[in-house]
Amino acid sequence: MNVYDTTRMYDVMAPLGYTPSNSYEDADMVILNTCHIREKAEDKVFSDLGRVRLEKEKKKAGGEKMLIAVGGCVGQAEGAEIITRAPYVDMVFGSQSYHQLPEMVTKAIRDGGGVVELDFPQVQKFDLLPEVSNTQGVSAFLSVQEGCDKFCSFCVVPYTRGAEYSRPLAAVIYEASKLVDGGAKEITLLGQNVNAYHGEMTDGKTASLAYTIDALAQINGLERIRYITSHPRDMSDDLIAIHGSEKKLMPYLHLPVQAGSDEILKKMNRKHTRDFYFEIIEKLRKTRPDIALSCDFIVGFPSETDENFEDTMDLIRRVNYASAYSFKYSPRPGTPAATDENQVPELIKQERLARLQALIHEQQTTFNQSMVGKTLKVLFDREGKHNGQLLGKSEYMQSVYVKEIEGLRGKITDVKITGGFLNSLTGEVIN
Ligand code: SAH
Ligand code: SF4
């Protein structure tokens, strides 16, 4: 979502003559678009700020200026504190106010910094943003939903991104068609709880995510649709069904469960059980047998016992994932779990995370190796790590490397898979 927001900041700043830059040296302004989800992400902001400060000082020595801004969820959560801690920062703004960047920049230049903008405006920023220009290329993100009303006891999202909000269907379809006009072949619909999407329609009814996917699939030139991130409780039957009927919807689903123990799920305020999750997985696999599943896990949530953790390991074995993200529980200020007295010691968290990741890596490698010899459709969108290599994504979201062939970039092509590894596949382009 921060990647998407950043591209919209480009759109907002373009009329003022600002364009994206590849280096600090060239930049008149540096915006750190930040994440508050775990402490590690937050710490990164301050170490990055240290680096940007040096650039600002270098410029100053040469008689030039540089504006430094902190946007996104750390900006939202810490506000003016950031300027107290790092006085060389000129502007701090939250995740809902970046449409006001031109005014903020003008003020910062006029007043020599000190701009803090944290409002959750009455008018949605989406209604005030300029038309999207596709700066994202062949594979583009599109935010359809923001915020969250679920209040899981570990999570800052409801506080930093605000209440759940869905963009109207017409706005989503319009933006998607603009992205496609600008060259997008794949669109990933974004939301903190994207499957809770319920966009207003012109007739006053609301569109579900499944309805929206169906509508987007009608856009000529759009070839792939994905959506992320979903909550198990919002995995409605119409959404499961469309995985079986809509060919443009990719056979991949990121469906975080966080933990495999009912006791912990309850303390997390997830409002679903492990059996409920298994039922959804079963329905999905019945509808789309080859669907690749991905997940998020938190280990070492307060009071998690060895037995609770084994329940998570058991869930992973039963589901069998194509990939997953996993994190040590990170206490976040202002969330209920942060003040729980039964915090799990760091060493135990580390041990559990290592075991969980080893299991996930095993499943992921097996999944990737099972592709060897098969022909997959791959959308190539960037250069590979090595010279003369192209990198693309399979329908199952795997990274696929091939030898570069002229004209291949930006296309969906059949690739015969020759190698399967932990994080990628290799292959040969057919024809
Ligand atoms: N809405 C999604 C998740 C959004 S947050 C859902 O409900 O599943 C992205 C991921 O960050 C979460 O899935 C969770 O695994 C992780 N996360 C959130 N808060 C965390 C915390 N306090 N400590 C560790 N991981 C956390
Ligand atoms: Fe955070 Fe997701 Fe829970 Fe909302 S549903 S509080 S975004 S983990």
Coordinates of C-alpha atoms and ligand atoms in Angstrom, one line a residue:
M1 CA 0.0 0.0 0.0
N2 CA 2.9 2.3 0.7
V3 CA 4.2 1.6 -2.9
Y4 CA 0.8 2.6 -4.2
D5 CA 0.6 5.7 -2.0
T6 CA 4.1 6.7 -3.2
T7 CA 3.0 6.6 -6.8
R8 CA 0.0 8.8 -6.0
M9 CA 2.4 11.2 -4.4
Y10 CA 4.2 11.4 -7.7
D11 CA 0.9 12.3 -9.3
V12 CA 0.2 15.0 -6.7
M13 CA 3.6 16.6 -7.1
A14 CA 3.9 16.4 -10.9
P15 CA 2.1 19.7 -11.6
L16 CA 4.7 21.4 -9.3
G17 CA 7.5 20.1 -11.5
Y18 CA 8.6 17.3 -9.1
T19 CA 9.5 14.0 -10.7
P20 CA 10.8 10.8 -9.1
S21 CA 14.5 10.6 -8.6
N22 CA 16.9 7.7 -8.3
S23 CA 19.3 9.2 -5.9
Y24 CA 19.5 11.5 -2.9
E25 CA 22.1 13.7 -4.6
D26 CA 19.6 14.7 -7.3
A27 CA 16.7 15.2 -5.0
D28 CA 15.3 18.6 -3.9
M29 CA 13.0 16.7 -1.5
V30 CA 13.1 13.3 0.1
I31 CA 9.9 11.7 1.4
L32 CA 10.2 8.6 3.6
N33 CA 6.9 6.8 3.3
T34 CA 6.9 4.8 6.4
C35 CA 5.5 1.7 8.1
H36 CA 4.5 1.3 11.7
I37 CA 3.4 -2.3 11.8
R38 CA 6.4 -3.6 13.7
E39 CA 9.0 -1.9 15.8
K40 CA 11.7 -3.0 13.3
A41 CA 10.0 -1.1 10.5
E42 CA 9.8 2.0 12.7
D43 CA 13.5 1.8 13.8
K44 CA 14.4 1.7 10.1
V45 CA 12.9 5.2 9.7
F46 CA 15.3 6.8 12.1
S47 CA 18.4 5.0 10.7
D48 CA 17.3 6.1 7.2
L49 CA 16.7 9.6 8.4
G50 CA 20.3 9.7 9.7
R51 CA 21.5 8.9 6.2
V52 CA 19.3 11.5 4.5
R53 CA 20.4 14.1 7.0
L54 CA 24.0 13.7 5.8
E55 CA 22.8 14.4 2.2
K56 CA 21.0 17.5 3.4
E57 CA 24.1 18.8 5.1
K58 CA 26.2 18.1 2.0
K59 CA 23.7 20.1 -0.1
K60 CA 23.7 22.9 2.5
A61 CA 27.5 23.1 2.3
G62 CA 27.2 23.6 -1.4
G63 CA 24.5 26.3 -1.0
E64 CA 21.6 24.0 -2.0
K65 CA 18.5 23.0 -0.2
M66 CA 16.7 19.8 0.5
L67 CA 13.4 19.2 2.1
I68 CA 12.9 16.1 4.2
A69 CA 9.5 14.7 4.9
V70 CA 8.3 11.7 6.9
G71 CA 4.9 10.4 5.6
G72 CA 2.9 7.3 6.2
C73 CA 2.0 5.5 9.4
V74 CA 5.1 6.4 11.5
G75 CA 4.3 10.0 10.7
Q76 CA 0.6 9.4 11.7
A77 CA 1.6 7.8 15.0
E78 CA 4.5 10.0 16.1
G79 CA 3.6 13.3 14.6
A80 CA 5.6 16.3 15.9
E81 CA 7.7 14.0 18.1
I82 CA 9.7 13.1 14.9
I83 CA 10.7 16.8 14.5
T84 CA 11.7 16.9 18.2
R85 CA 13.9 13.9 17.7
A86 CA 15.2 14.8 14.3
P87 CA 14.9 18.6 13.9
Y88 CA 16.3 18.5 10.3
V89 CA 12.9 17.0 9.2
D90 CA 10.8 19.7 7.6
M91 CA 7.4 18.0 7.2
V92 CA 5.5 15.2 8.9
F93 CA 2.3 13.9 7.5
G94 CA 0.0 10.9 8.0
S95 CA -1.4 8.3 5.6
Q96 CA -4.6 10.1 4.9
S97 CA -3.3 13.6 4.0
Y98 CA -0.7 13.3 1.3
H99 CA -3.1 14.9 -1.2
Q100 CA -2.2 18.1 0.6
L101 CA 1.5 17.8 -0.3
P102 CA 1.6 20.9 -2.5
E103 CA 0.3 23.1 0.4
M104 CA 2.7 21.4 2.8
V105 CA 5.7 21.9 0.6
T106 CA 4.8 25.6 0.1
K107 CA 4.5 26.1 3.8
A108 CA 7.7 24.2 4.6
I109 CA 9.6 26.4 2.1
R110 CA 8.0 29.6 3.4
D111 CA 8.5 28.8 7.1
G112 CA 11.7 26.8 6.9
G113 CA 10.1 23.5 8.0
G114 CA 7.9 22.7 11.0
V115 CA 4.9 21.3 9.0
V116 CA 2.8 18.6 10.7
E117 CA -0.4 17.4 9.1
L118 CA -2.1 14.5 10.7
D119 CA -5.8 15.0 10.1
F120 CA -8.1 12.3 9.0
P121 CA -10.0 14.6 6.6
Q122 CA -13.8 14.5 6.3
V123 CA -13.4 14.3 2.5
Q124 CA -11.6 11.2 1.4
K125 CA -8.1 11.8 0.0
F126 CA -9.1 9.7 -3.0
D127 CA -11.7 12.3 -4.0
L128 CA -9.0 15.0 -4.0
L129 CA -6.2 13.2 -5.7
P130 CA -5.5 14.0 -9.3
E131 CA -6.2 11.3 -12.0
V132 CA -3.8 8.4 -11.8
S133 CA -1.0 8.4 -14.4
N134 CA 0.4 4.9 -14.6
T135 CA 3.9 5.3 -13.2
Q136 CA 3.8 1.6 -12.2
G137 CA 4.1 -0.1 -15.5
V138 CA 2.8 -3.5 -16.5
S139 CA 1.9 -4.7 -13.0
A140 CA 0.1 -2.0 -11.0
F141 CA -1.4 -1.7 -7.5
L142 CA -4.8 -0.1 -6.9
S143 CA -6.0 0.7 -3.4
V144 CA -9.8 -0.1 -3.2
Q145 CA -10.1 -0.2 0.6
E146 CA -8.3 1.3 3.5
G147 CA -8.3 1.2 7.3
C148 CA -9.7 -1.5 9.6
D149 CA -12.5 -1.8 12.2
K150 CA -11.4 -5.3 13.4
F151 CA -9.0 -4.2 16.2
C152 CA -6.9 -7.4 16.5
S153 CA -5.2 -6.9 19.9
F154 CA -1.7 -6.7 18.4
C155 CA -2.3 -4.4 15.5
V156 CA -1.8 -0.6 15.0
V157 CA -3.6 -0.4 11.6
P158 CA -7.0 0.8 13.0
Y159 CA -5.1 3.6 14.7
T160 CA -2.8 4.6 11.9
R161 CA -4.9 4.1 8.8
G162 CA -8.2 4.8 10.5
A163 CA -11.7 3.4 10.1
E164 CA -12.6 1.0 7.3
Y165 CA -13.4 2.7 4.1
S166 CA -14.2 1.4 0.6
R167 CA -13.8 3.5 -2.5
P168 CA -16.9 3.7 -4.8
L169 CA -17.0 1.1 -7.5
A170 CA -17.1 3.6 -10.3
A171 CA -13.9 5.2 -9.0
V172 CA -12.2 1.8 -8.8
I173 CA -13.2 0.9 -12.4
Y174 CA -12.2 4.3 -13.7
E175 CA -8.8 4.1 -12.1
A176 CA -8.3 0.5 -13.3
S177 CA -9.1 1.5 -16.9
K178 CA -6.6 4.4 -16.7
L179 CA -3.9 2.0 -15.4
V180 CA -4.7 -0.3 -18.3
D181 CA -4.6 2.6 -20.8
G182 CA -1.2 3.4 -19.3
G183 CA 0.1 -0.2 -20.0
A184 CA -1.0 -2.2 -17.0
K185 CA -1.7 -5.9 -17.7
E186 CA -2.0 -7.0 -14.1
I187 CA -3.8 -5.1 -11.3
T188 CA -3.5 -6.0 -7.6
L189 CA -6.4 -4.6 -5.6
L190 CA -5.2 -3.4 -2.2
G191 CA -6.7 -3.0 1.2
Q192 CA -5.8 -3.8 4.8
N193 CA -8.9 -6.0 4.6
V194 CA -9.5 -6.0 0.9
N195 CA -12.1 -8.7 1.0
A196 CA -14.3 -6.6 3.3
Y197 CA -14.6 -4.2 0.4
H198 CA -18.1 -2.9 -0.1
G199 CA -18.0 -0.1 -2.6
E200 CA -21.0 2.2 -3.2
M201 CA -22.6 1.8 -6.6
T202 CA -24.5 4.5 -8.5
D203 CA -27.8 2.7 -7.8
G204 CA -27.2 3.0 -4.0
K205 CA -26.4 -0.7 -3.6
T206 CA -22.9 -1.9 -2.6
A207 CA -20.5 -3.9 -4.6
S208 CA -18.7 -6.8 -3.0
L209 CA -15.1 -7.6 -3.9
A210 CA -16.3 -10.6 -6.1
Y211 CA -18.7 -8.3 -7.9
T212 CA -15.8 -5.8 -8.4
I213 CA -13.5 -8.4 -9.8
D214 CA -16.1 -9.5 -12.2
A215 CA -16.6 -5.9 -13.4
L216 CA -12.9 -5.3 -13.7
A217 CA -12.5 -8.5 -15.7
Q218 CA -14.5 -6.9 -18.5
I219 CA -11.8 -4.3 -19.1
N220 CA -10.1 -5.2 -22.4
G221 CA -6.3 -5.4 -22.1
L222 CA -6.4 -6.3 -18.4
E223 CA -5.2 -9.8 -18.2
R224 CA -4.5 -10.6 -14.5
I225 CA -6.3 -9.6 -11.3
R226 CA -5.0 -10.2 -7.8
Y227 CA -6.1 -8.9 -4.4
I228 CA -4.3 -8.5 -1.0
T229 CA -4.7 -8.7 2.1
S230 CA -7.8 -10.7 3.1
H231 CA -9.2 -11.6 6.5
P232 CA -10.6 -15.1 6.9
R233 CA -13.9 -13.7 8.3
D234 CA -14.6 -11.8 5.1
M235 CA -13.9 -14.7 2.8
S236 CA -17.4 -14.8 1.5
D237 CA -18.9 -17.6 -0.7
D238 CA -19.2 -15.3 -3.8
L239 CA -15.5 -14.5 -3.5
I240 CA -14.5 -18.1 -3.1
A241 CA -16.8 -19.0 -6.1
I242 CA -15.2 -16.4 -8.4
H243 CA -11.8 -18.2 -8.0
G244 CA -13.4 -21.0 -9.9
S245 CA -15.1 -19.0 -12.6
E246 CA -13.0 -16.0 -13.5
K247 CA -9.9 -16.8 -15.5
K248 CA -8.3 -13.4 -15.0
L249 CA -8.3 -13.9 -11.3
M250 CA -5.0 -15.5 -10.5
P251 CA -4.8 -18.8 -8.6
Y252 CA -3.0 -17.3 -5.6
L253 CA -4.4 -16.2 -2.3
H254 CA -2.7 -14.5 0.7
L255 CA -5.0 -15.4 3.6
P256 CA -3.4 -14.6 7.0
V257 CA -4.4 -16.7 10.0
Q258 CA -1.6 -15.4 12.4
A259 CA -1.8 -18.4 14.8
G260 CA -3.0 -22.0 14.8
S261 CA -4.2 -22.1 18.4
D262 CA -7.8 -21.2 19.2
E263 CA -6.7 -19.9 22.6
I264 CA -4.3 -17.5 21.0
L265 CA -6.7 -16.6 18.2
K266 CA -9.2 -15.6 20.9
K267 CA -6.6 -13.4 22.7
M268 CA -5.7 -11.9 19.4
N269 CA -9.3 -10.9 19.0
R270 CA -9.3 -12.5 15.5
K271 CA -12.9 -13.6 15.9
H272 CA -12.4 -16.9 14.1
T273 CA -11.2 -20.4 15.0
R274 CA -8.7 -22.7 13.3
D275 CA -11.5 -25.0 12.1
F276 CA -13.2 -22.0 10.5
Y277 CA -9.9 -21.3 8.6
F278 CA -9.6 -25.0 7.6
E279 CA -13.2 -24.9 6.2
I280 CA -12.4 -21.9 4.0
I281 CA -9.2 -23.5 2.7
E282 CA -11.2 -26.6 1.9
K283 CA -13.8 -24.6 0.0
L284 CA -11.2 -22.7 -1.9
R285 CA -9.4 -25.9 -2.9
K286 CA -12.6 -27.5 -4.0
T287 CA -13.3 -24.4 -6.2
R288 CA -9.8 -24.0 -7.5
P289 CA -7.7 -27.1 -6.8
D290 CA -4.4 -25.6 -7.9
I291 CA -4.7 -22.4 -5.8
A292 CA -1.4 -21.4 -4.2
L293 CA -1.9 -20.3 -0.6
S294 CA 0.1 -17.8 1.4
C295 CA -0.1 -16.6 5.0
D296 CA 1.1 -14.3 7.8
F297 CA 2.1 -15.7 11.2
I298 CA 3.0 -14.1 14.4
V299 CA 5.0 -16.2 16.9
G300 CA 5.4 -15.4 20.6
F301 CA 2.2 -13.5 21.0
P302 CA 1.8 -12.8 24.8
S303 CA 1.2 -16.0 26.8
E304 CA 1.8 -18.3 23.8
T305 CA 2.9 -21.7 25.2
D306 CA 4.9 -24.4 23.5
E307 CA 1.6 -26.3 23.0
N308 CA 0.0 -23.2 21.4
F309 CA 2.9 -22.9 19.1
E310 CA 2.8 -26.5 18.1
D311 CA -0.9 -25.9 17.1
T312 CA 0.5 -23.3 14.6
M313 CA 3.0 -25.8 13.3
D314 CA 0.3 -28.3 12.9
L315 CA -1.9 -25.9 11.0
I316 CA 1.0 -25.2 8.6
R317 CA 1.5 -28.9 8.0
R318 CA -2.2 -29.4 7.4
V319 CA -2.6 -26.4 5.0
N320 CA 0.7 -26.7 3.1
Y321 CA 1.6 -23.2 1.9
A322 CA 3.3 -22.0 -1.2
S323 CA 4.8 -19.1 0.7
A324 CA 4.3 -17.2 4.0
Y325 CA 5.5 -14.2 6.0
S326 CA 6.3 -14.7 9.6
F327 CA 7.2 -12.3 12.4
K328 CA 8.1 -12.3 16.1
Y329 CA 5.3 -10.6 18.0
S330 CA 6.3 -6.9 18.3
P331 CA 4.5 -4.9 21.1
R332 CA 3.0 -1.8 19.5
P333 CA 2.2 1.3 21.7
G334 CA -1.5 1.8 22.3
T335 CA -2.5 -1.8 21.4
P336 CA -4.0 -4.0 24.2
A337 CA -1.5 -6.9 23.8
A338 CA 1.4 -4.5 24.3
T339 CA 0.6 -4.2 28.0
D340 CA -0.1 -7.9 28.6
E341 CA 2.0 -9.1 31.5
N342 CA 2.7 -12.4 29.9
Q343 CA 5.2 -11.3 27.2
V344 CA 7.2 -14.2 25.7
P345 CA 11.0 -13.9 26.1
E346 CA 12.9 -12.9 23.0
L347 CA 15.0 -16.1 22.9
I348 CA 11.8 -18.2 22.8
K349 CA 10.4 -16.0 20.0
Q350 CA 13.6 -16.4 18.0
E351 CA 13.6 -20.2 18.4
R352 CA 9.9 -20.5 17.4
L353 CA 10.3 -18.2 14.4
A354 CA 13.3 -20.3 13.2
R355 CA 11.4 -23.5 13.5
L356 CA 8.4 -22.1 11.8
Q357 CA 10.4 -20.6 8.9
A358 CA 12.3 -23.8 8.4
L359 CA 8.9 -25.6 7.9
I360 CA 7.6 -22.9 5.6
H361 CA 10.8 -22.9 3.5
E362 CA 10.5 -26.7 3.1
Q363 CA 6.9 -26.3 1.9
Q364 CA 7.9 -23.4 -0.4
T365 CA 10.8 -25.3 -1.9
T366 CA 8.6 -28.4 -2.5
F367 CA 6.0 -26.2 -4.2
N368 CA 8.5 -24.5 -6.4
Q369 CA 10.2 -27.8 -7.3
S370 CA 6.8 -29.3 -8.3
M371 CA 6.8 -26.8 -11.2
V372 CA 9.8 -28.2 -12.9
G373 CA 8.9 -29.7 -16.3
K374 CA 5.6 -27.7 -16.4
T375 CA 4.8 -24.8 -18.6
L376 CA 3.7 -21.7 -16.8
K377 CA 2.4 -18.4 -18.0
V378 CA 4.8 -15.6 -16.8
L379 CA 4.4 -11.9 -16.9
F380 CA 7.8 -10.3 -17.4
D381 CA 8.1 -6.9 -15.8
R382 CA 11.7 -6.3 -14.9
E383 CA 15.4 -7.1 -15.3
G384 CA 16.8 -10.0 -13.4
K385 CA 19.8 -9.9 -11.0
H386 CA 22.3 -10.8 -13.6
N387 CA 23.0 -9.2 -17.0
G388 CA 20.8 -10.5 -19.8
Q389 CA 18.2 -11.9 -17.5
L390 CA 14.5 -11.1 -17.2
L391 CA 12.3 -11.6 -14.1
G392 CA 8.6 -12.2 -14.1
K393 CA 5.8 -13.6 -12.1
S394 CA 4.0 -16.9 -12.6
E395 CA 0.2 -17.0 -12.0
Y396 CA 1.1 -18.5 -8.6
M397 CA 3.1 -15.4 -7.7
Q398 CA 6.5 -17.2 -8.1
S399 CA 9.5 -15.2 -9.4
V400 CA 10.7 -16.7 -12.7
Y401 CA 14.0 -16.0 -14.3
V402 CA 14.8 -16.5 -18.0
K403 CA 17.4 -15.4 -20.5
E404 CA 16.4 -12.1 -21.9
I405 CA 14.8 -12.1 -25.4
E406 CA 14.0 -8.9 -27.2
G407 CA 10.4 -7.8 -26.9
L408 CA 9.6 -10.1 -24.0
R409 CA 9.4 -7.4 -21.4
G410 CA 5.8 -6.5 -20.5
K411 CA 4.4 -9.6 -22.1
I412 CA 2.8 -12.8 -20.7
T413 CA 4.6 -15.8 -22.2
D414 CA 4.7 -19.5 -21.8
V415 CA 7.8 -20.7 -20.0
K416 CA 9.0 -24.2 -19.5
I417 CA 10.3 -24.5 -16.0
T418 CA 13.8 -26.0 -15.6
G419 CA 14.6 -25.3 -12.0
G420 CA 12.7 -24.8 -8.7
F421 CA 14.4 -23.2 -5.6
L422 CA 13.4 -21.7 -2.3
N423 CA 12.6 -18.2 -3.7
S424 CA 12.4 -18.6 -7.4
L425 CA 12.1 -20.6 -10.6
T426 CA 14.2 -20.7 -13.7
G427 CA 12.9 -21.5 -17.1
E428 CA 13.1 -21.3 -20.9
V429 CA 10.8 -19.3 -23.0
I430 CA 8.8 -21.5 -25.4
N431 CA 8.9 -20.2 -29.0
Ligands
SAH1 N1 -5.3 -7.2 7.7 C1 -4.4 -8.3 7.6 C2 -3.0 -8.0 8.1 C3 -2.5 -6.6 8.0 S1 -1.0 -6.3 8.9 C4 -4.9 -9.4 8.5 O1 -5.8 -9.2 9.3 O2 -4.5 -10.5 8.4 C5 0.2 -7.3 8.1 C6 0.8 -8.4 9.0 O3 1.7 -7.8 9.9 C7 -0.2 -9.1 9.8 O4 -0.8 -10.1 9.1 C8 0.7 -9.6 11.0 O5 1.1 -10.9 10.7 C9 1.8 -8.7 11.0 N2 1.7 -7.9 12.3 C10 0.8 -6.9 12.6 N3 1.0 -6.4 13.8 C11 2.1 -7.1 14.3 C12 2.8 -7.1 15.6 N4 2.4 -6.3 16.5 N5 3.8 -7.9 15.7 C13 4.2 -8.7 14.7 N6 3.6 -8.8 13.5 C14 2.5 -8.0 13.3
SF4_2 FE1 -4.7 -5.4 11.9 FE2 -5.7 -7.0 10.0 FE3 -6.5 -7.3 12.5 FE4 -7.3 -5.2 11.1 S1 -7.8 -7.3 10.7 S2 -6.6 -5.1 13.2 S3 -5.4 -4.8 9.8 S4 -4.4 -7.6 11.7

